[in-house]
Amino acid sequence: MLIATRDFVSSFFNLKLTAILLFILGMIVMIPLHLGPPRSDESLIASSYIEKTRYALLIIAVVVVYVAVFLFLKKYWAQLNTIEKLIIIPLIAGLPFLLWDNYDSFMFTEKLTEWKNSGKDSKDFFLQYVVIYENWRAAGRILLYLSTIWFAIILMHHSFIKKWKGIVITIFSIIGVLFCFGFLFVSSDLYFPFMVPAIVMAPLYWLGLSILNEKED
């Protein structure tokens, strides 16, 4: 009886911790979202502290996401079926893209300054340097959306969240994937809102809230 109680408490704590971390994630990404759109001209240098704050927080947010999800997977791995365990594929594949994306953006000020000092036009920096890597940035965000869809399905299947909540979050994430592909292959005008890093992470925040609400119910 004591062992069963201990296992239940441990299981509940791990799930609760995952939910709390995902809730904290939401608080973190709200700050970059409210800093407005990233500077994409020479004003980037004058606003360096704002942009560095933005991307430092996004790097922290990525780490929080992975800690939260892997805490869950570590606890419930044995209970997952083979298909559910495949979530590690988009998760692991997406991590280097996401970390590189935000670190590279964090270093934009230095890169733009170096670009100017070499005699190049600062206007060309975002056309010749930034745009060329948009495929890689989109890849990371697509993989995170796919991981979120997988995670939502796992949570629904094991009754950790209500199915209607998981379905809504899954649909949102699928739309996000479609918009990311649209951005890549149709028009760069489709960047907003589903390519915005804070928006990409929003469904995970909602999953955290859903877990917390389910446990309170």
Short mmCIF file of C-alpha atoms in Angstrom, two decimals:
data_model
loop_
_atom_site.label_atom_id
_atom_site.label_comp_id
_atom_site.label_asym_id
_atom_site.label_seq_id
_atom_site.Cartn_x
_atom_site.Cartn_y
_atom_site.Cartn_z
CA MET A 1 0.00 0.00 0.00
CA LEU A 2 2.82 2.37 0.94
CA ILE A 3 4.69 1.60 -2.28
CA ALA A 4 1.57 2.15 -4.38
CA THR A 5 0.92 5.46 -2.64
CA ARG A 6 4.53 6.55 -3.14
CA ASP A 7 4.39 5.66 -6.85
CA PHE A 8 1.15 7.61 -7.26
CA VAL A 9 2.59 10.68 -5.53
CA SER A 10 5.77 10.46 -7.62
CA SER A 11 3.76 10.09 -10.83
CA PHE A 12 1.50 13.00 -9.92
CA PHE A 13 4.49 15.18 -9.00
CA ASN A 14 6.22 14.52 -12.33
CA LEU A 15 3.08 15.34 -14.29
CA LYS A 16 2.47 18.43 -12.18
CA LEU A 17 6.06 19.56 -12.68
CA THR A 18 5.73 19.17 -16.45
CA ALA A 19 2.55 21.26 -16.34
CA ILE A 20 4.15 23.94 -14.16
CA LEU A 21 7.18 24.18 -16.45
CA LEU A 22 4.91 24.56 -19.48
CA PHE A 23 2.99 27.25 -17.61
CA ILE A 24 6.28 29.04 -16.88
CA LEU A 25 7.09 28.69 -20.59
CA GLY A 26 4.01 30.76 -21.37
CA MET A 27 5.15 33.50 -19.01
CA ILE A 28 8.61 33.53 -20.59
CA VAL A 29 7.47 33.81 -24.22
CA MET A 30 4.95 36.54 -23.43
CA ILE A 31 7.86 38.96 -22.96
CA PRO A 32 9.37 38.56 -26.47
CA LEU A 33 5.85 38.68 -27.90
CA HIS A 34 5.24 42.06 -26.25
CA LEU A 35 8.58 43.47 -27.40
CA GLY A 36 7.05 43.87 -30.85
CA PRO A 37 8.39 42.55 -34.15
CA PRO A 38 12.16 41.98 -34.40
CA ARG A 39 14.16 44.84 -35.91
CA SER A 40 15.00 44.08 -39.51
CA ASP A 41 17.01 47.19 -40.38
CA GLU A 42 19.91 49.25 -39.05
CA SER A 43 17.87 50.15 -35.93
CA LEU A 44 18.82 46.66 -34.75
CA ILE A 45 22.17 48.00 -33.56
CA ALA A 46 20.64 50.80 -31.50
CA SER A 47 18.10 48.37 -30.03
CA SER A 48 20.61 45.62 -29.37
CA TYR A 49 19.61 45.17 -25.72
CA ILE A 50 15.98 44.60 -26.70
CA GLU A 51 16.81 42.01 -29.31
CA LYS A 52 19.30 40.21 -27.09
CA THR A 53 16.68 40.07 -24.33
CA ARG A 54 14.18 38.66 -26.81
CA TYR A 55 16.38 35.83 -28.03
CA ALA A 56 17.94 35.04 -24.66
CA LEU A 57 14.42 34.44 -23.33
CA LEU A 58 13.55 32.31 -26.35
CA ILE A 59 16.65 30.15 -25.77
CA ILE A 60 15.54 29.70 -22.15
CA ALA A 61 12.03 28.87 -23.38
CA VAL A 62 13.36 26.11 -25.66
CA VAL A 63 15.27 24.59 -22.74
CA VAL A 64 12.17 24.74 -20.53
CA VAL A 65 10.09 22.98 -23.21
CA TYR A 66 12.55 20.12 -23.52
CA VAL A 67 13.01 19.70 -19.79
CA ALA A 68 9.23 19.63 -19.29
CA VAL A 69 8.53 17.10 -22.04
CA PHE A 70 11.46 14.82 -21.22
CA LEU A 71 10.49 14.77 -17.53
CA PHE A 72 7.11 13.47 -18.65
CA LEU A 73 8.61 10.93 -21.05
CA LYS A 74 11.06 9.67 -18.44
CA LYS A 75 8.22 8.97 -16.02
CA TYR A 76 5.68 7.49 -18.44
CA TRP A 77 7.93 5.91 -21.10
CA ALA A 78 7.01 2.35 -20.12
CA GLN A 79 3.30 3.14 -20.51
CA LEU A 80 3.62 4.56 -24.03
CA ASN A 81 3.01 2.45 -27.12
CA THR A 82 5.50 2.27 -29.98
CA ILE A 83 3.86 5.04 -32.02
CA GLU A 84 3.77 7.36 -29.01
CA LYS A 85 7.45 6.76 -28.31
CA LEU A 86 8.29 8.04 -31.79
CA ILE A 87 7.72 11.56 -30.45
CA ILE A 88 11.44 11.58 -29.70
CA ILE A 89 12.17 11.80 -33.45
CA PRO A 90 10.76 15.32 -34.06
CA LEU A 91 11.81 16.35 -30.55
CA ILE A 92 15.47 15.43 -30.98
CA ALA A 93 15.57 16.55 -34.62
CA GLY A 94 14.09 19.93 -33.73
CA LEU A 95 16.38 20.82 -30.82
CA PRO A 96 19.51 21.84 -32.78
CA PHE A 97 17.41 23.90 -35.20
CA LEU A 98 15.64 25.74 -32.38
CA LEU A 99 18.79 26.43 -30.38
CA TRP A 100 20.72 27.53 -33.46
CA ASP A 101 17.81 29.71 -34.64
CA ASN A 102 17.62 31.74 -31.44
CA TYR A 103 21.37 31.87 -30.79
CA ASP A 104 22.03 33.04 -34.34
CA SER A 105 19.36 35.72 -33.91
CA PHE A 106 20.88 36.66 -30.54
CA MET A 107 24.14 37.40 -32.39
CA PHE A 108 22.52 39.53 -35.11
CA THR A 109 23.93 42.80 -33.70
CA GLU A 110 27.50 41.56 -33.93
CA LYS A 111 26.91 40.04 -37.36
CA LEU A 112 25.31 43.23 -38.71
CA THR A 113 28.13 45.38 -37.28
CA GLU A 114 30.73 43.12 -38.89
CA TRP A 115 28.75 43.25 -42.13
CA LYS A 116 28.81 47.08 -42.12
CA ASN A 117 32.47 47.27 -41.15
CA SER A 118 33.34 45.15 -44.18
CA GLY A 119 31.87 47.88 -46.39
CA LYS A 120 28.61 46.13 -47.23
CA ASP A 121 25.21 47.83 -47.23
CA SER A 122 23.30 47.09 -44.03
CA LYS A 123 20.08 46.79 -46.07
CA ASP A 124 21.52 43.75 -47.80
CA PHE A 125 22.24 41.99 -44.50
CA PHE A 126 18.70 40.76 -44.00
CA LEU A 127 18.29 39.91 -47.67
CA GLN A 128 21.55 38.05 -48.17
CA TYR A 129 22.24 36.63 -44.71
CA VAL A 130 18.98 36.26 -42.81
CA VAL A 131 16.61 35.19 -45.58
CA ILE A 132 18.94 32.47 -46.84
CA TYR A 133 18.52 30.59 -43.55
CA GLU A 134 14.74 30.87 -43.28
CA ASN A 135 14.34 27.25 -44.41
CA TRP A 136 16.28 26.08 -41.36
CA ARG A 137 14.31 28.34 -39.03
CA ALA A 138 11.04 27.06 -40.45
CA ALA A 139 12.22 23.45 -40.10
CA GLY A 140 12.74 23.88 -36.36
CA ARG A 141 9.31 25.41 -35.90
CA ILE A 142 7.62 22.70 -37.97
CA LEU A 143 9.31 20.01 -35.88
CA LEU A 144 8.18 21.72 -32.66
CA TYR A 145 4.60 21.90 -33.94
CA LEU A 146 4.77 18.18 -34.81
CA SER A 147 6.16 17.38 -31.35
CA THR A 148 3.30 19.35 -29.80
CA ILE A 149 0.73 17.42 -31.84
CA TRP A 150 2.31 14.13 -30.75
CA PHE A 151 2.42 15.25 -27.11
CA ALA A 152 -1.22 16.35 -27.19
CA ILE A 153 -2.26 12.96 -28.60
CA ILE A 154 -0.31 11.16 -25.86
CA LEU A 155 -1.92 13.29 -23.15
CA MET A 156 -5.39 12.65 -24.60
CA HIS A 157 -4.81 8.92 -25.02
CA HIS A 158 -3.77 8.53 -21.39
CA SER A 159 -6.53 10.84 -20.11
CA PHE A 160 -4.17 13.47 -18.73
CA ILE A 161 -6.22 16.18 -20.48
CA LYS A 162 -9.76 16.42 -21.82
CA LYS A 163 -10.01 15.27 -25.43
CA TRP A 164 -11.72 18.42 -26.69
CA LYS A 165 -8.85 20.54 -25.38
CA GLY A 166 -6.28 18.26 -26.99
CA ILE A 167 -8.17 18.34 -30.28
CA VAL A 168 -8.31 22.16 -30.32
CA ILE A 169 -4.58 22.39 -29.59
CA THR A 170 -3.82 19.74 -32.22
CA ILE A 171 -5.85 21.58 -34.88
CA PHE A 172 -4.08 24.85 -34.04
CA SER A 173 -0.70 23.12 -34.38
CA ILE A 174 -1.66 21.50 -37.69
CA ILE A 175 -2.64 24.93 -39.01
CA GLY A 176 0.74 26.15 -37.78
CA VAL A 177 2.53 23.45 -39.79
CA LEU A 178 0.53 24.37 -42.90
CA PHE A 179 1.37 28.06 -42.51
CA CYS A 180 5.06 27.25 -42.08
CA PHE A 181 5.05 25.28 -45.32
CA GLY A 182 3.06 28.10 -46.90
CA PHE A 183 5.74 30.55 -45.76
CA LEU A 184 8.42 28.38 -47.38
CA PHE A 185 6.72 27.56 -50.65
CA VAL A 186 3.98 30.16 -51.23
CA SER A 187 4.73 33.56 -49.74
CA SER A 188 6.87 35.12 -47.02
CA ASP A 189 3.75 37.10 -46.08
CA LEU A 190 2.56 33.95 -44.29
CA TYR A 191 5.20 34.41 -41.59
CA PHE A 192 2.70 35.98 -39.21
CA PRO A 193 1.40 34.62 -36.92
CA PHE A 194 2.34 30.94 -37.03
CA MET A 195 6.07 31.37 -37.65
CA VAL A 196 6.47 33.74 -34.69
CA PRO A 197 8.48 31.78 -32.06
CA ALA A 198 6.18 32.73 -29.18
CA ILE A 199 3.14 31.56 -31.16
CA VAL A 200 4.86 28.27 -32.00
CA MET A 201 5.30 27.59 -28.27
CA ALA A 202 1.82 28.76 -27.26
CA PRO A 203 0.15 25.32 -27.75
CA LEU A 204 2.60 23.79 -25.27
CA TYR A 205 1.64 26.45 -22.74
CA TRP A 206 -2.03 25.56 -23.32
CA LEU A 207 -1.22 21.89 -22.77
CA GLY A 208 0.35 22.83 -19.44
CA LEU A 209 -2.79 24.71 -18.43
CA SER A 210 -4.93 21.77 -19.54
CA ILE A 211 -2.95 19.36 -17.36
CA LEU A 212 -3.22 21.68 -14.36
CA ASN A 213 -6.95 22.16 -14.86
CA GLU A 214 -7.53 18.43 -15.29
CA LYS A 215 -5.75 17.68 -12.03
CA GLU A 216 -7.75 20.37 -10.24
CA ASP A 217 -10.98 18.84 -11.56
#
